Rosetta silent file (secondary structure, phi, psi, omega in degrees, C-alpha in Angstrom):
SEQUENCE: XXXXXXXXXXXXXXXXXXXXXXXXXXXXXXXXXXXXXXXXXXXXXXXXXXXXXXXXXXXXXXXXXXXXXXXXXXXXXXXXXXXXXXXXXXXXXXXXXXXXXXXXXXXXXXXXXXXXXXXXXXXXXXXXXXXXXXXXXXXXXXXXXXXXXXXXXXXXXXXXXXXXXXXXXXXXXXXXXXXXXXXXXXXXXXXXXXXXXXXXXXXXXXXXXXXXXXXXXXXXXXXXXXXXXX
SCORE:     score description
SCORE:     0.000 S_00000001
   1 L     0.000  128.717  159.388    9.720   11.170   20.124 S_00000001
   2 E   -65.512  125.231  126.529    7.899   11.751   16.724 S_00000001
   3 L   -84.373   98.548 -130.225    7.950   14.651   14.920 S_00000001
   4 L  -117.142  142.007  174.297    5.323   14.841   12.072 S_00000001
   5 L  -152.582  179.064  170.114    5.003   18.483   10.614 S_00000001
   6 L   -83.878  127.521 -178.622    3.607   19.369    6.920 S_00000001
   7 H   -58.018   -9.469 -179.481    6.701   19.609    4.869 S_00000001
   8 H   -97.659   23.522  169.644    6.467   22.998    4.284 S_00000001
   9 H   -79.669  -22.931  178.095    6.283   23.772    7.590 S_00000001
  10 L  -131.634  111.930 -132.953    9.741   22.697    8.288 S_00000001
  11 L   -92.882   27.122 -175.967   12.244   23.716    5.425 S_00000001
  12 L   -62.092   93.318  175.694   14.387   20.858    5.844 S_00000001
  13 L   -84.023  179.725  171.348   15.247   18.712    2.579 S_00000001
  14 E   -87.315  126.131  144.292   15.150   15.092    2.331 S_00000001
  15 E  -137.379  144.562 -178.422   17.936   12.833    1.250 S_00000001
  16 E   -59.119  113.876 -140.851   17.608    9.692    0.112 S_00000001
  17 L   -85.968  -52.318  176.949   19.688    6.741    1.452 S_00000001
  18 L   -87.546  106.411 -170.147   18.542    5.293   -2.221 S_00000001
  19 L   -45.695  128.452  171.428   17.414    7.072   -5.538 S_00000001
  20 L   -64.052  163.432  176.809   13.812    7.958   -5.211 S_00000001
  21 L   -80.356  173.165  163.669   11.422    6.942   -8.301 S_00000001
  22 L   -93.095  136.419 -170.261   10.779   10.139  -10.388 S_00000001
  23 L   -85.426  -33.213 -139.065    7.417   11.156   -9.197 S_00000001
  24 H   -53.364  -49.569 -165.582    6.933   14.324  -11.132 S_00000001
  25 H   -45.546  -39.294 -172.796    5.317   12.659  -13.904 S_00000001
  26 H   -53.291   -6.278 -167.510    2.522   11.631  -12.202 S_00000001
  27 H   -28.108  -47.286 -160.083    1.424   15.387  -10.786 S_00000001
  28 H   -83.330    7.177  171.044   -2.009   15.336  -12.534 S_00000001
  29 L   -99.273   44.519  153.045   -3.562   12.120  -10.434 S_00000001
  30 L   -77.773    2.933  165.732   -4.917   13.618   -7.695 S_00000001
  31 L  -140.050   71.430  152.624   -8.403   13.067   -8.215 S_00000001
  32 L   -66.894  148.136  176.054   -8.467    9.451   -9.132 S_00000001
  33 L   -98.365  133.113  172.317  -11.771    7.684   -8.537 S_00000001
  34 L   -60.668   34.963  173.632  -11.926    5.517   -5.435 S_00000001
  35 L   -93.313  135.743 -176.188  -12.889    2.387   -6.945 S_00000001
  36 L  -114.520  109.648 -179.545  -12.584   -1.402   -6.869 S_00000001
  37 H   -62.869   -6.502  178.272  -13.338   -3.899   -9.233 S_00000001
  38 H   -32.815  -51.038  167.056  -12.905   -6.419   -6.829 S_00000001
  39 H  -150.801   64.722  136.874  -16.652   -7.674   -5.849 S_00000001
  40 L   -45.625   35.812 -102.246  -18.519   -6.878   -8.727 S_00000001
  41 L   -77.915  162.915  169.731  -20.978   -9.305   -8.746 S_00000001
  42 L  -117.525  153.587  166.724  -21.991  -10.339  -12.266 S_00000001
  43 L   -77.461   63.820 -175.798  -25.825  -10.655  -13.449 S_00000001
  44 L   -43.345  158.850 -179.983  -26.397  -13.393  -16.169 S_00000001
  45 L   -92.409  162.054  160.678  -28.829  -12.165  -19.070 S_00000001
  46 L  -158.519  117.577  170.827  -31.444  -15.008  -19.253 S_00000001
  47 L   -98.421  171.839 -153.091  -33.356  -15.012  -22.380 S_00000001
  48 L   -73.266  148.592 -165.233  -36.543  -15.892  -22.578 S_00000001
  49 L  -130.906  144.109  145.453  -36.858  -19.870  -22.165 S_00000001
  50 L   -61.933  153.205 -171.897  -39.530  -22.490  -21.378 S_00000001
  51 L   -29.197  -66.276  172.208  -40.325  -22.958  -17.794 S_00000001
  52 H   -28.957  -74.024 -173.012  -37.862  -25.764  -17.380 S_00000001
  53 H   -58.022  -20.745 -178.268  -35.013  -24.050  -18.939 S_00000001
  54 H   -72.558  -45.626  130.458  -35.633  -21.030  -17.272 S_00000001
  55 H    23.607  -95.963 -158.401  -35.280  -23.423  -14.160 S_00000001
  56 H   -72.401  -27.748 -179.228  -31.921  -24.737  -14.629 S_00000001
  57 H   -82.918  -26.129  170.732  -30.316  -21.523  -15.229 S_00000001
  58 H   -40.451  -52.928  170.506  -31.529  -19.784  -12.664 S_00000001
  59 H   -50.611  -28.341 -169.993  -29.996  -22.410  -10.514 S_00000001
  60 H   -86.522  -18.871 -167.459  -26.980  -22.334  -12.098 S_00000001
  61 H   -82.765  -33.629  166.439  -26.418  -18.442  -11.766 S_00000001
  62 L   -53.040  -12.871 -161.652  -27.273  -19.165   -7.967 S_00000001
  63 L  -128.309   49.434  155.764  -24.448  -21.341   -7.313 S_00000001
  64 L  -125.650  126.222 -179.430  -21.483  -19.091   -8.599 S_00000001
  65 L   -64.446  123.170  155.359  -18.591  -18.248   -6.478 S_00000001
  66 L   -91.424  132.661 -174.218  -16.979  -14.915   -6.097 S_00000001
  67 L   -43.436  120.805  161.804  -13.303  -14.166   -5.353 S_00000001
  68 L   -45.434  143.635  155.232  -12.624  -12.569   -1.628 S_00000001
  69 L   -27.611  -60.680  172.209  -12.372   -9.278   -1.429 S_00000001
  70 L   -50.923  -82.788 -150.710   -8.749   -9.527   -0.329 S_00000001
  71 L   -64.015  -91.696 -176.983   -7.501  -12.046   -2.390 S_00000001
  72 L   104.016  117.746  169.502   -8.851  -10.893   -5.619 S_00000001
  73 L   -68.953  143.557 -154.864   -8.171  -12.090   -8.969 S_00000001
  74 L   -64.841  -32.493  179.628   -4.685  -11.786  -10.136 S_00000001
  75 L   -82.932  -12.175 -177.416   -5.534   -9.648  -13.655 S_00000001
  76 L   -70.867   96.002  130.214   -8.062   -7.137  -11.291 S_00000001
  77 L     8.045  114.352 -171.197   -6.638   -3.849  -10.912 S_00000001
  78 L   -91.055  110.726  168.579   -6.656   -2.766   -7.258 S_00000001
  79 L    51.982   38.282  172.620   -7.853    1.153   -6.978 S_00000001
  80 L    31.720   45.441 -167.873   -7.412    1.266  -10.689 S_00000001
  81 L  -146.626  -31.171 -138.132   -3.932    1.049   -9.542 S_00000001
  82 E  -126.713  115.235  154.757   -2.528   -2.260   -7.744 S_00000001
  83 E  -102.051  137.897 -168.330   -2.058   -5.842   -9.706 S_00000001
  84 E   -94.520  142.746  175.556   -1.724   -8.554   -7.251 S_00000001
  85 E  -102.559  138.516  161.403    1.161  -10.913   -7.421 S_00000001
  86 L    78.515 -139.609 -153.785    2.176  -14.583   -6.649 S_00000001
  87 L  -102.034   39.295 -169.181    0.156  -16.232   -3.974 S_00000001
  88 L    51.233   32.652 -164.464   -1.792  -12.541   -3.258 S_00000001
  89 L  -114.774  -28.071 -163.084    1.033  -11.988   -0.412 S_00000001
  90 E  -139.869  143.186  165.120    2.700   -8.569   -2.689 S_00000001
  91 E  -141.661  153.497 -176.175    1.280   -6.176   -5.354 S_00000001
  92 E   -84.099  111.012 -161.952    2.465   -4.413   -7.759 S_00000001
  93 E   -99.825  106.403 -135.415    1.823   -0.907   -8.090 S_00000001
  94 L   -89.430   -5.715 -175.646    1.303   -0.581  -12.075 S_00000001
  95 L  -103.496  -21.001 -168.021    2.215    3.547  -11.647 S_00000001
  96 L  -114.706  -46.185 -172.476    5.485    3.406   -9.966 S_00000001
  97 L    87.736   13.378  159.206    6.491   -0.198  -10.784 S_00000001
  98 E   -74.677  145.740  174.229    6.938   -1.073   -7.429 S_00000001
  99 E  -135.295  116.971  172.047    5.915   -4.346   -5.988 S_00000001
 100 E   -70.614  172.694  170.056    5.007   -4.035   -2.061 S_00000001
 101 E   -88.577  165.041 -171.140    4.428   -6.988    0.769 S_00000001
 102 L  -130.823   -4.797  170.977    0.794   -5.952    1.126 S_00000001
 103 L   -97.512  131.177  165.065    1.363   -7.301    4.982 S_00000001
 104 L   -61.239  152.168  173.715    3.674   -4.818    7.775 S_00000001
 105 L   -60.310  147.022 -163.086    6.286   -6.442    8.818 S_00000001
 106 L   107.221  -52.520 -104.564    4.895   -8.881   12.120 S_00000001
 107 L  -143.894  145.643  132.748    1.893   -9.669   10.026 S_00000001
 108 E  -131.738  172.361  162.325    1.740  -12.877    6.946 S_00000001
 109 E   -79.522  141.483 -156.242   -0.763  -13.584    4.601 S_00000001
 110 L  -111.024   40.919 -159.364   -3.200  -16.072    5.239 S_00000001
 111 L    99.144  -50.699 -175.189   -4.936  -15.910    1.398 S_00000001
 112 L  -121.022  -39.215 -173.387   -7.422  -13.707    2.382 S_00000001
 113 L  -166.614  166.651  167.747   -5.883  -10.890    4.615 S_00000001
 114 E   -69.372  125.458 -174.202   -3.189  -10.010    6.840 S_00000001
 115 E  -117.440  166.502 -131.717   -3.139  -12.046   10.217 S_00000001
 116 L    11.429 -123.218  168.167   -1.708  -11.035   13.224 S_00000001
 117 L  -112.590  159.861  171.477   -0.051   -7.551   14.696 S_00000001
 118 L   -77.931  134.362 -161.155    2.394   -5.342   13.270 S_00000001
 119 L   -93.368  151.110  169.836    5.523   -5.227   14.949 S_00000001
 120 L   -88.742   90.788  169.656    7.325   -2.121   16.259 S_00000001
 121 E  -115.683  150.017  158.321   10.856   -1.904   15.475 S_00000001
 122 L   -95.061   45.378  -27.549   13.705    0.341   15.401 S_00000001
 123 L  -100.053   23.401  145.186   15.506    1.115   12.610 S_00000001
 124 L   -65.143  -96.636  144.025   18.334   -0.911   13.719 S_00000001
 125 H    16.005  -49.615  174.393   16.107   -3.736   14.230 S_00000001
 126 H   -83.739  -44.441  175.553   14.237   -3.224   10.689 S_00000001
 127 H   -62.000  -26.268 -172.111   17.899   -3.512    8.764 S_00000001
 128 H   -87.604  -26.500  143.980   18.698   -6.149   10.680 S_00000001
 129 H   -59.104  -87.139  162.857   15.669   -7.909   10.061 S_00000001
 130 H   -31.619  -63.407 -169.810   15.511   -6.703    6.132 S_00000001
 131 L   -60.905  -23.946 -179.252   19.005   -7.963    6.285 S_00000001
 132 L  -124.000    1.642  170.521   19.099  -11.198    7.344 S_00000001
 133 L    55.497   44.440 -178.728   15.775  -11.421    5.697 S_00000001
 134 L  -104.677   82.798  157.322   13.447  -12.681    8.453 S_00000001
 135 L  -142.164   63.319  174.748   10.457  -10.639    7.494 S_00000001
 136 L    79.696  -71.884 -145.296    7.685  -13.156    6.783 S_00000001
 137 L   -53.370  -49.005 -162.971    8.266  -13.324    3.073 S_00000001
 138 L   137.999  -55.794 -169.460   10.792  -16.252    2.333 S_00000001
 139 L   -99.779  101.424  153.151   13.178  -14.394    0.381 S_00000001
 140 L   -66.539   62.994 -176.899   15.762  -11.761    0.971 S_00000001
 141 L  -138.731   76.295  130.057   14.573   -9.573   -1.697 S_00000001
 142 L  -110.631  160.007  158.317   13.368   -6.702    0.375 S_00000001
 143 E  -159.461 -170.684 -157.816   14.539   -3.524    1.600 S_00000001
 144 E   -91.275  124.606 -164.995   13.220   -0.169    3.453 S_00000001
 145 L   -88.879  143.228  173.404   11.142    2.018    1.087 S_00000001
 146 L   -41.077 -162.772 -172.964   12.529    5.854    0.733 S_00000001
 147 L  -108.440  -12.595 -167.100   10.236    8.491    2.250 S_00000001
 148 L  -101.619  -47.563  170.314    9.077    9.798   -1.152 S_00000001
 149 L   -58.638  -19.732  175.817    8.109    5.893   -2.057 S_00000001
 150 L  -101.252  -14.838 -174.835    6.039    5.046    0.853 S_00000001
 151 H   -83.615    4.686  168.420    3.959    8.906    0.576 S_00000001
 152 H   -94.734   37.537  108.292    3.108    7.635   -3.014 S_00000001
 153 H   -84.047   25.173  156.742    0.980    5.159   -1.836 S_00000001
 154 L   -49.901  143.023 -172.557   -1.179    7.660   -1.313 S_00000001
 155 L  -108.337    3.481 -171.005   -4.018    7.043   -3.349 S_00000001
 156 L   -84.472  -49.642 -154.171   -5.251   11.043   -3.948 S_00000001
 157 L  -138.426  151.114  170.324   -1.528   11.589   -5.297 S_00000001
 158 L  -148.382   30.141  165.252    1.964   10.479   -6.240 S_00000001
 159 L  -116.030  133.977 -166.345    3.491   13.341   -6.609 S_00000001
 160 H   -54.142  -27.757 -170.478    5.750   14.566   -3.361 S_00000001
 161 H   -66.126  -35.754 -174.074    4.970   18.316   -3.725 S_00000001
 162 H   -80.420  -12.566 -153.756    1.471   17.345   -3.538 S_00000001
 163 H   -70.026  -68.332 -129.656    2.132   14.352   -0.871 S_00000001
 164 L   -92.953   35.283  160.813    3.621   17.013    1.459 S_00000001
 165 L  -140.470   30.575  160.928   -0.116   19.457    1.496 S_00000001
 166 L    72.903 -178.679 -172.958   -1.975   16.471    2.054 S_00000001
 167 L   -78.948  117.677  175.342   -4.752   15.427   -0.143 S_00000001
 168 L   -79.928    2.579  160.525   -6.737   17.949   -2.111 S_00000001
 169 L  -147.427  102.061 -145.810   -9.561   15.176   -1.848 S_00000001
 170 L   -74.843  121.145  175.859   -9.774   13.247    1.387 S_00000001
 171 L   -48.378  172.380  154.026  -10.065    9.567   -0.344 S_00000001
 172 L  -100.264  138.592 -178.855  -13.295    7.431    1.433 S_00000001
 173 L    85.042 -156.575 -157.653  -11.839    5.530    4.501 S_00000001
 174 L   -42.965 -177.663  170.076   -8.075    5.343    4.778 S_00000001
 175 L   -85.799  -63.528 -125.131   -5.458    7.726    2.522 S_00000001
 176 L  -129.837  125.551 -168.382   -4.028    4.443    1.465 S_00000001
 177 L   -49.021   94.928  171.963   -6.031    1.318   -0.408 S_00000001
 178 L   -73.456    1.719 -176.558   -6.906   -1.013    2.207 S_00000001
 179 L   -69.371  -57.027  163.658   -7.727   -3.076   -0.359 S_00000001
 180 L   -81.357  -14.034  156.396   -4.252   -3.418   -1.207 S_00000001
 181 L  -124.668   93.251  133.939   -2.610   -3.044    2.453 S_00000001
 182 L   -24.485   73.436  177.809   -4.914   -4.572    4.676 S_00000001
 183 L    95.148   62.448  167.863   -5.540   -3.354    8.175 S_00000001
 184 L  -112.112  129.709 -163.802   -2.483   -0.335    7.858 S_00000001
 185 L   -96.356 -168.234 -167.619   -3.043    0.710   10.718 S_00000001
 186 L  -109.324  100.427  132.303   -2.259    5.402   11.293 S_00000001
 187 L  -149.472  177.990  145.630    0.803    5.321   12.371 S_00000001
 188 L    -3.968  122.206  160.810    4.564    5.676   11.490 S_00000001
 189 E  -126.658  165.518  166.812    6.488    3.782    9.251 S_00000001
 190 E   -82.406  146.645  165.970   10.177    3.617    8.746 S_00000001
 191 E  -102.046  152.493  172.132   12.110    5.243    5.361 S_00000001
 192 E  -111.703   24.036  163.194   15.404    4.555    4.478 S_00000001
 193 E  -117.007  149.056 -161.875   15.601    8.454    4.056 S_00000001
 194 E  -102.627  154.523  147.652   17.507   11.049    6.197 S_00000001
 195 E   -77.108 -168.988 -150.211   17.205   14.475    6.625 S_00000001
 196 L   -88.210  -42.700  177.782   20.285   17.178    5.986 S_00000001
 197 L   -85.894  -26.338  161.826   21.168   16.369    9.450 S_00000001
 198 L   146.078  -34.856 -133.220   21.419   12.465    9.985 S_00000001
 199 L   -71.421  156.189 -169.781   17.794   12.323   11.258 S_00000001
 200 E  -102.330  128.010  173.656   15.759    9.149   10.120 S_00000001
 201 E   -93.829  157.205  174.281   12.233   10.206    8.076 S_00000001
 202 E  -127.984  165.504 -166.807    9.561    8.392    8.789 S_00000001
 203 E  -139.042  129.812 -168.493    6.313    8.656    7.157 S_00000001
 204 E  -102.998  145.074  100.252    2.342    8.624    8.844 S_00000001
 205 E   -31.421  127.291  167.092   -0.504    8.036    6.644 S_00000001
 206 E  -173.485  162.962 -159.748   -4.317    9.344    8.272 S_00000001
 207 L   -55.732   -4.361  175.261   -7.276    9.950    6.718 S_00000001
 208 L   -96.706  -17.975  138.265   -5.837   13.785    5.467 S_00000001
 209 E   159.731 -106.232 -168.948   -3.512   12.024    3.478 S_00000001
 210 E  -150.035  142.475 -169.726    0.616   11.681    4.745 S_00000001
 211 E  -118.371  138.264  155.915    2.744   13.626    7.083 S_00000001
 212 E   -83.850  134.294 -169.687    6.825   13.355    6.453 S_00000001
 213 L  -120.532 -179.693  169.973    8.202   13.109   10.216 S_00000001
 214 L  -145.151  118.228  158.495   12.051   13.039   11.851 S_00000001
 215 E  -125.278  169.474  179.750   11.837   10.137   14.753 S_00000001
 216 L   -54.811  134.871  175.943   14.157    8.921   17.283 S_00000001
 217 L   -64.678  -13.618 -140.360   16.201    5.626   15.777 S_00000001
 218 L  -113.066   -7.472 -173.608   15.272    4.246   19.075 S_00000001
 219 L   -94.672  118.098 -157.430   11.572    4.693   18.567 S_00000001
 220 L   -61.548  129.757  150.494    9.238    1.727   17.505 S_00000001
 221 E  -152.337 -170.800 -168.816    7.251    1.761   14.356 S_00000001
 222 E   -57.846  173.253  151.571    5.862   -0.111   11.547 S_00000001
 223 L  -144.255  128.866  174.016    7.711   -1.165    8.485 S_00000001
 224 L  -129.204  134.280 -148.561    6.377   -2.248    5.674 S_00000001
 225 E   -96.505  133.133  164.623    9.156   -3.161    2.727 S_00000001
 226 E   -94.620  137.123 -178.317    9.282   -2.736   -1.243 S_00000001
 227 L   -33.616  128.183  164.407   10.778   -5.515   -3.782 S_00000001
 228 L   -79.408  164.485 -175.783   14.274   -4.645   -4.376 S_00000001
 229 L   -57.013  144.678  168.882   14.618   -3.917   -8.335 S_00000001
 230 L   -98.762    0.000    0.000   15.838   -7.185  -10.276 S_00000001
């Protein structure tokens, strides 16, 4: 059973399996603007030309390709926030210095977006998977993000005292950049942080921003993983 409450509703600290980043600096970004440079289309200028010439460029400005949404060019800022890495499979989050799988575990990238479903595991099941390092990726350079690291991908905030009152500006669409996590769906993910009593947090994302929870190890939810530091 899940138990999702507003943290101050439940006085309960967090501790961290892992050092959390320090958030504090970040306090004053809560009203970031929701915007993506992503598919911008550009407009050629055409100066004035004879008929002909006017002609060929027109044609030529017709026949230029733009970058998927998803995909994205690798120097484009995600949510004035996100740089995409590698083969567009992870991004880097340019405030924290974290670099996520932009797919839940269950899910790869096909180029363009996350294909298939997310898998449900339990947080045996996600170390042991993180562990032997069969989570899509390649590489056994993942692990389980704290609880203070996955409510900073919030995109209203990144600092936890604000994480845990919600957003003071409900982003549009998700809490969280679909741009940069594709298809996250509202539910649970696993943390690799406990409460004062043993309990595993888990953390939900919905459009009012992120709830810090205590669930059953036994209960399935997402995971989605952060780079460990090199």
């Amino acid at each position: 059973m899940n138990r999702f409450s507003r943290s101050d509703r439940f006085g309960r600290r967090l501790r961290d399996r892992e050092a959390s980043i320090d958030m504090k600096k970040h306090q004053n970004d809560c009203r970031l603007p929701h915007t993506s440079g992503i598919c911008r289309a550009r407009k050629p200028e055409v100066a004035k030309w004879r008929a002909i010439g006017m002609l060929v460029l027109l044609l030529v400005g017709t026949t230029s390709f733009a970058s998927p949404c998803f995909a994205g060019p690798a120097s484009t800022l995600i949510d004035n926030r996100y740089l995409i890495q590698g083969n567009g499979a992870m991004v880097k989050d340019t405030r924290t210095g974290l670099t996520w799988m932009r797919c839940s575990v269950g899910q790869k990238w096909d180029g363009m977006d996350c294909r298939g479903v997310p898998e449900r595991l339990t947080l045996a099941e996600a170390g042991k998977r993180v562990a032997e390092g069969d989570v899509g990726a390649g590489q056994a350079r993942w692990r389980l993000p704290t609880g203070d690291e996955l409510a900073g991908l919030l995109l209203c905030t990144h600092s936890p005292e604000l994480v845990q009152k919600g957003c003071a500006e409900t982003p549009a669409g998700k809490a969280v950049s679909e741009v940069a996590f594709p298809g996250i769906p509202d539910r649970p993910y696993w943390s690799a942080s406990t409460g004062d009593d043993g309990s595993p947090v888990s953390v939900l994302f919905d459009i009012s921003g992120s709830m810090y929870g205590f669930s059953d190890p036994q209960d399935g939810l997402f995971v989605r993983l952060v780079e460990i530091e090199r």
